[in-house]
Amino acid sequence: MNATKTLIYDGSFNGFLTAIFVAFDEKAQIADIQKNSASQSGLFSETETIFTQMDKAKRVWNGIHKKSHNAIKDIYFAFLSENKGIELVLYRYICKLFTSETSIASDYSDDIVLKISQLARSVGREKHRMEAFVRFQLTKDEIYFANIEPDFNVLPLISKHFRSRYADQQWLIYDVKRKYGIFFDLNQVEIVSLDLDEIYTNSLNKSAHFGDEEYNYQDLWNNYFKSTNIKSRINLKLHKQHVPKRYWKYLSEKKAV
């Protein structure tokens, strides 16, 4: 019987798919699949470092897609949840997918399928929230800048929305929790890393990085929000449900509350 293995990959989705390919190709007994930034050796398993290979990742992606269009979306969204141990759960999910003659994507009586579906829905909700709650500030370099701090790694999912909506502007959305951002230069979206000394929220406290026009705009926005925000009609419980409080520090209008 083959020894169990722990596969170590680079943390990318394509790296994860490459690890899945290796697991099937070697017919290995998989103890775990771990990011190289957080890997821990198992007592009873050997480790194998997986180097991302796009051709192998694509073969796994296409294989999953042929089995189920819904499954490929759930797998990607669940991966972006960064839930602890998600790689091994996804591996087991994919094993079930490939060995089943019928689609398992909606078989919620299966604990693994249910977990992946629930995580995918949670990530999908966070994606829509980010698309609704991002507030840009215009920098002196004429770049619209916004910070986000999502529960899940949704930057790859919101790129298309903002590229379509703000196609005539340069913009940068930066994830302060994961320390990377997406930058649109009017032609394409690129992944960027920044070393920020401070976190720039949509605050009325002045910063040298933003022009006076930005603060004038925020003043107008706050005044509008105050004038239309009739406190006797506020349903705070419902309001927090639609706009969770953890997002408030990045919303200009919340400086008026």
Short mmCIF file of C-alpha atoms in Angstrom, two decimals:
data_model
loop_
_atom_site.label_atom_id
_atom_site.label_comp_id
_atom_site.label_asym_id
_atom_site.label_seq_id
_atom_site.Cartn_x
_atom_site.Cartn_y
_atom_site.Cartn_z
CA MET A 1 0.00 0.00 0.00
CA ASN A 2 1.32 3.41 -0.96
CA ALA A 3 2.43 5.75 1.83
CA THR A 4 0.21 8.70 2.50
CA LYS A 5 1.35 12.04 1.14
CA THR A 6 0.97 15.67 2.03
CA LEU A 7 1.14 17.84 -1.09
CA ILE A 8 2.60 21.32 -0.70
CA TYR A 9 1.59 23.94 -3.31
CA ASP A 10 2.17 27.66 -3.84
CA GLY A 11 -1.25 28.87 -2.62
CA SER A 12 -2.65 29.72 -6.07
CA PHE A 13 -5.75 28.11 -7.53
CA ASN A 14 -3.75 26.80 -10.48
CA GLY A 15 -1.24 25.39 -8.01
CA PHE A 16 -4.06 23.62 -6.19
CA LEU A 17 -5.40 22.17 -9.46
CA THR A 18 -1.87 20.96 -10.30
CA ALA A 19 -1.78 19.21 -6.92
CA ILE A 20 -5.09 17.53 -7.75
CA PHE A 21 -3.62 16.33 -11.05
CA VAL A 22 -0.57 14.88 -9.27
CA ALA A 23 -2.75 13.16 -6.69
CA PHE A 24 -4.76 11.39 -9.39
CA ASP A 25 -1.76 10.73 -11.64
CA GLU A 26 0.26 9.11 -8.86
CA LYS A 27 -2.80 7.36 -7.40
CA ALA A 28 -1.48 8.62 -4.08
CA GLN A 29 -3.13 8.33 -0.70
CA ILE A 30 -3.53 12.00 0.19
CA ALA A 31 -3.22 12.97 3.84
CA ASP A 32 -3.45 16.70 3.19
CA ILE A 33 -2.89 19.49 0.67
CA GLN A 34 -1.30 22.60 2.15
CA LYS A 35 -0.10 26.04 1.09
CA ASN A 36 3.68 26.37 1.30
CA SER A 37 3.24 29.43 3.53
CA ALA A 38 1.44 27.40 6.19
CA SER A 39 2.64 23.85 5.70
CA GLN A 40 3.19 21.47 8.61
CA SER A 41 4.74 18.04 8.35
CA GLY A 42 2.50 15.14 9.25
CA LEU A 43 3.78 12.45 11.57
CA PHE A 44 2.81 9.59 9.30
CA SER A 45 2.99 11.09 5.81
CA GLU A 46 5.72 12.16 3.43
CA THR A 47 5.60 15.56 1.77
CA GLU A 48 5.85 16.41 -1.90
CA THR A 49 6.29 19.94 -3.21
CA ILE A 50 4.09 20.65 -6.22
CA PHE A 51 5.22 23.18 -8.82
CA THR A 52 2.38 24.87 -10.68
CA GLN A 53 2.01 23.66 -14.25
CA MET A 54 -0.69 25.36 -16.27
CA ASP A 55 -1.22 22.45 -18.66
CA LYS A 56 -1.97 20.09 -15.78
CA ALA A 57 -4.16 22.64 -14.00
CA LYS A 58 -6.12 23.20 -17.21
CA ARG A 59 -6.70 19.48 -17.67
CA VAL A 60 -8.21 19.24 -14.19
CA TRP A 61 -10.30 22.39 -14.76
CA ASN A 62 -11.64 21.06 -18.07
CA GLY A 63 -12.34 17.66 -16.54
CA ILE A 64 -14.38 19.20 -13.73
CA HIS A 65 -16.19 21.49 -16.16
CA LYS A 66 -17.23 18.52 -18.31
CA LYS A 67 -18.67 16.80 -15.26
CA SER A 68 -20.58 19.82 -13.93
CA HIS A 69 -20.67 23.54 -14.71
CA ASN A 70 -22.14 24.25 -11.26
CA ALA A 71 -19.41 22.25 -9.56
CA ILE A 72 -16.55 24.21 -11.12
CA LYS A 73 -18.02 27.47 -9.81
CA ASP A 74 -18.60 26.03 -6.35
CA ILE A 75 -15.04 24.66 -6.24
CA TYR A 76 -13.48 28.00 -7.19
CA PHE A 77 -15.63 30.03 -4.81
CA ALA A 78 -15.06 27.59 -1.94
CA PHE A 79 -11.30 27.70 -2.58
CA LEU A 80 -11.40 31.50 -2.23
CA SER A 81 -13.08 31.13 1.16
CA GLU A 82 -9.64 30.28 2.60
CA ASN A 83 -11.46 28.09 5.10
CA LYS A 84 -9.01 26.04 7.17
CA GLY A 85 -8.45 22.65 5.54
CA ILE A 86 -10.45 23.60 2.44
CA GLU A 87 -7.95 21.95 0.09
CA LEU A 88 -8.49 18.46 1.50
CA VAL A 89 -12.27 18.92 1.55
CA LEU A 90 -12.16 20.06 -2.09
CA TYR A 91 -9.96 17.10 -3.01
CA ARG A 92 -12.53 14.71 -1.55
CA TYR A 93 -15.30 16.63 -3.31
CA ILE A 94 -13.49 16.32 -6.65
CA CYS A 95 -12.88 12.59 -6.05
CA LYS A 96 -16.62 12.13 -5.54
CA LEU A 97 -17.32 14.21 -8.65
CA PHE A 98 -15.09 12.10 -10.89
CA THR A 99 -16.21 8.72 -9.54
CA SER A 100 -19.93 9.43 -9.57
CA GLU A 101 -21.95 8.62 -12.67
CA THR A 102 -24.43 11.38 -11.85
CA SER A 103 -23.89 15.00 -10.85
CA ILE A 104 -23.24 15.45 -7.15
CA ALA A 105 -23.33 19.28 -7.18
CA SER A 106 -26.84 19.42 -5.68
CA ASP A 107 -26.69 16.30 -3.50
CA TYR A 108 -26.94 18.16 -0.20
CA SER A 109 -27.46 14.93 1.73
CA ASP A 110 -23.70 14.48 1.33
CA ASP A 111 -21.83 16.41 4.06
CA ILE A 112 -18.91 17.34 1.79
CA VAL A 113 -21.16 18.58 -1.02
CA LEU A 114 -23.22 20.57 1.49
CA LYS A 115 -20.11 22.19 3.02
CA ILE A 116 -18.69 23.21 -0.37
CA SER A 117 -22.06 24.61 -1.43
CA GLN A 118 -22.43 26.62 1.79
CA LEU A 119 -18.92 28.08 1.52
CA ALA A 120 -19.47 28.95 -2.15
CA ARG A 121 -22.70 30.79 -1.29
CA SER A 122 -20.98 32.72 1.51
CA VAL A 123 -18.21 33.80 -0.86
CA GLY A 124 -20.80 34.78 -3.47
CA ARG A 125 -22.59 37.00 -0.95
CA GLU A 126 -19.30 38.66 -0.01
CA LYS A 127 -18.55 39.26 -3.69
CA HIS A 128 -21.84 41.12 -4.15
CA ARG A 129 -21.28 43.14 -0.98
CA MET A 130 -17.87 44.27 -2.16
CA GLU A 131 -19.28 45.28 -5.53
CA ALA A 132 -21.87 47.40 -3.71
CA PHE A 133 -19.76 48.86 -0.88
CA VAL A 134 -16.46 49.84 -2.52
CA ARG A 135 -15.93 53.61 -2.24
CA PHE A 136 -13.17 55.17 -4.34
CA GLN A 137 -11.07 58.21 -3.48
CA LEU A 138 -9.25 60.16 -6.18
CA THR A 139 -5.51 60.36 -5.55
CA LYS A 140 -3.25 63.18 -6.72
CA ASP A 141 -1.98 60.74 -9.38
CA GLU A 142 -5.51 60.63 -10.85
CA ILE A 143 -6.06 57.05 -9.73
CA TYR A 144 -9.28 56.08 -7.97
CA PHE A 145 -8.23 54.17 -4.87
CA ALA A 146 -10.26 52.02 -2.49
CA ASN A 147 -9.50 49.74 0.43
CA ILE A 148 -11.51 46.64 1.20
CA GLU A 149 -11.25 44.11 4.01
CA PRO A 150 -13.47 41.20 2.95
CA ASP A 151 -13.99 38.04 4.95
CA PHE A 152 -12.97 36.01 1.91
CA ASN A 153 -10.49 36.45 -0.93
CA VAL A 154 -12.96 37.96 -3.41
CA LEU A 155 -10.69 40.33 -5.34
CA PRO A 156 -10.44 37.87 -8.26
CA LEU A 157 -14.24 37.75 -8.41
CA ILE A 158 -14.98 41.50 -8.45
CA SER A 159 -12.41 42.47 -11.09
CA LYS A 160 -14.82 41.99 -14.02
CA HIS A 161 -17.54 44.11 -12.39
CA PHE A 162 -15.31 47.13 -11.82
CA ARG A 163 -13.52 46.86 -15.15
CA SER A 164 -16.92 47.02 -16.87
CA ARG A 165 -18.36 49.76 -14.67
CA TYR A 166 -15.28 52.02 -14.56
CA ALA A 167 -13.70 51.31 -17.94
CA ASP A 168 -12.74 54.97 -18.49
CA GLN A 169 -10.86 55.43 -15.20
CA GLN A 170 -7.68 54.14 -13.65
CA TRP A 171 -8.50 52.45 -10.37
CA LEU A 172 -6.89 50.37 -7.65
CA ILE A 173 -8.74 48.21 -5.13
CA TYR A 174 -6.53 47.04 -2.29
CA ASP A 175 -7.26 44.20 0.13
CA VAL A 176 -5.72 45.33 3.42
CA LYS A 177 -6.12 41.89 5.01
CA ARG A 178 -4.33 39.97 2.25
CA LYS A 179 -1.93 42.78 1.27
CA TYR A 180 -2.50 42.78 -2.47
CA GLY A 181 -4.66 44.66 -4.91
CA ILE A 182 -6.01 44.80 -8.45
CA PHE A 183 -5.05 47.77 -10.63
CA PHE A 184 -6.79 48.80 -13.87
CA ASP A 185 -4.65 50.97 -16.17
CA LEU A 186 -7.40 51.57 -18.78
CA ASN A 187 -6.24 48.50 -20.73
CA GLN A 188 -5.95 45.56 -18.38
CA VAL A 189 -6.25 44.51 -14.76
CA GLU A 190 -3.05 43.56 -12.96
CA ILE A 191 -2.36 42.13 -9.53
CA VAL A 192 -0.18 44.45 -7.46
CA SER A 193 1.49 44.35 -4.06
CA LEU A 194 1.83 47.49 -1.96
CA ASP A 195 3.67 48.37 1.22
CA LEU A 196 1.24 50.79 2.84
CA ASP A 197 2.31 52.70 5.94
CA GLU A 198 -1.29 53.39 6.83
CA ILE A 199 -4.73 52.23 5.86
CA TYR A 200 -6.68 54.84 3.93
CA THR A 201 -10.34 54.69 4.77
CA ASN A 202 -12.92 57.04 3.31
CA SER A 203 -12.39 59.51 6.11
CA LEU A 204 -12.70 63.26 6.25
CA ASN A 205 -9.32 63.36 7.98
CA LYS A 206 -7.03 64.88 5.38
CA SER A 207 -4.24 62.89 3.78
CA ALA A 208 -1.48 64.21 1.54
CA HIS A 209 -2.21 61.42 -0.94
CA PHE A 210 -5.63 62.79 -1.93
CA GLY A 211 -6.60 66.07 -3.56
CA ASP A 212 -8.89 68.76 -2.11
CA GLU A 213 -11.57 67.85 -4.63
CA GLU A 214 -11.88 64.44 -3.00
CA TYR A 215 -12.65 65.96 0.38
CA ASN A 216 -15.13 68.40 -1.17
CA TYR A 217 -16.87 65.42 -2.71
CA GLN A 218 -16.95 63.59 0.61
CA ASP A 219 -18.39 66.68 2.31
CA LEU A 220 -21.18 66.80 -0.28
CA TRP A 221 -21.85 63.10 0.11
CA ASN A 222 -22.03 63.35 3.89
CA ASN A 223 -24.35 66.35 3.76
CA TYR A 224 -26.61 64.54 1.32
CA PHE A 225 -26.66 61.48 3.54
CA LYS A 226 -27.53 63.58 6.60
CA SER A 227 -30.33 65.38 4.77
CA THR A 228 -31.94 62.15 3.52
CA ASN A 229 -31.30 60.04 6.60
CA ILE A 230 -34.42 60.54 8.71
CA LYS A 231 -33.49 58.89 12.00
CA SER A 232 -37.05 58.14 13.07
CA ARG A 233 -37.38 55.88 10.01
CA ILE A 234 -34.13 53.99 10.47
CA ASN A 235 -34.43 50.27 11.06
CA LEU A 236 -30.91 49.68 12.43
CA LYS A 237 -31.26 45.90 12.56
CA LEU A 238 -32.31 45.74 8.92
CA HIS A 239 -29.70 48.35 7.96
CA LYS A 240 -26.87 46.35 9.55
CA GLN A 241 -28.12 43.23 7.81
CA HIS A 242 -27.76 44.89 4.40
CA VAL A 243 -24.66 46.92 5.28
CA PRO A 244 -22.70 45.00 7.95
CA LYS A 245 -20.95 47.27 10.42
CA ARG A 246 -17.48 45.93 9.57
CA TYR A 247 -17.72 47.76 6.21
CA TRP A 248 -18.66 51.15 7.68
CA LYS A 249 -15.10 52.48 8.10
CA TYR A 250 -14.67 52.34 4.30
CA LEU A 251 -17.93 54.15 3.49
CA SER A 252 -17.90 57.93 3.21
CA GLU A 253 -21.56 58.23 4.15
CA LYS A 254 -21.01 56.44 7.46
CA LYS A 255 -18.91 59.34 8.71
CA ALA A 256 -22.23 61.15 9.05
CA VAL A 257 -23.84 58.54 11.28
#
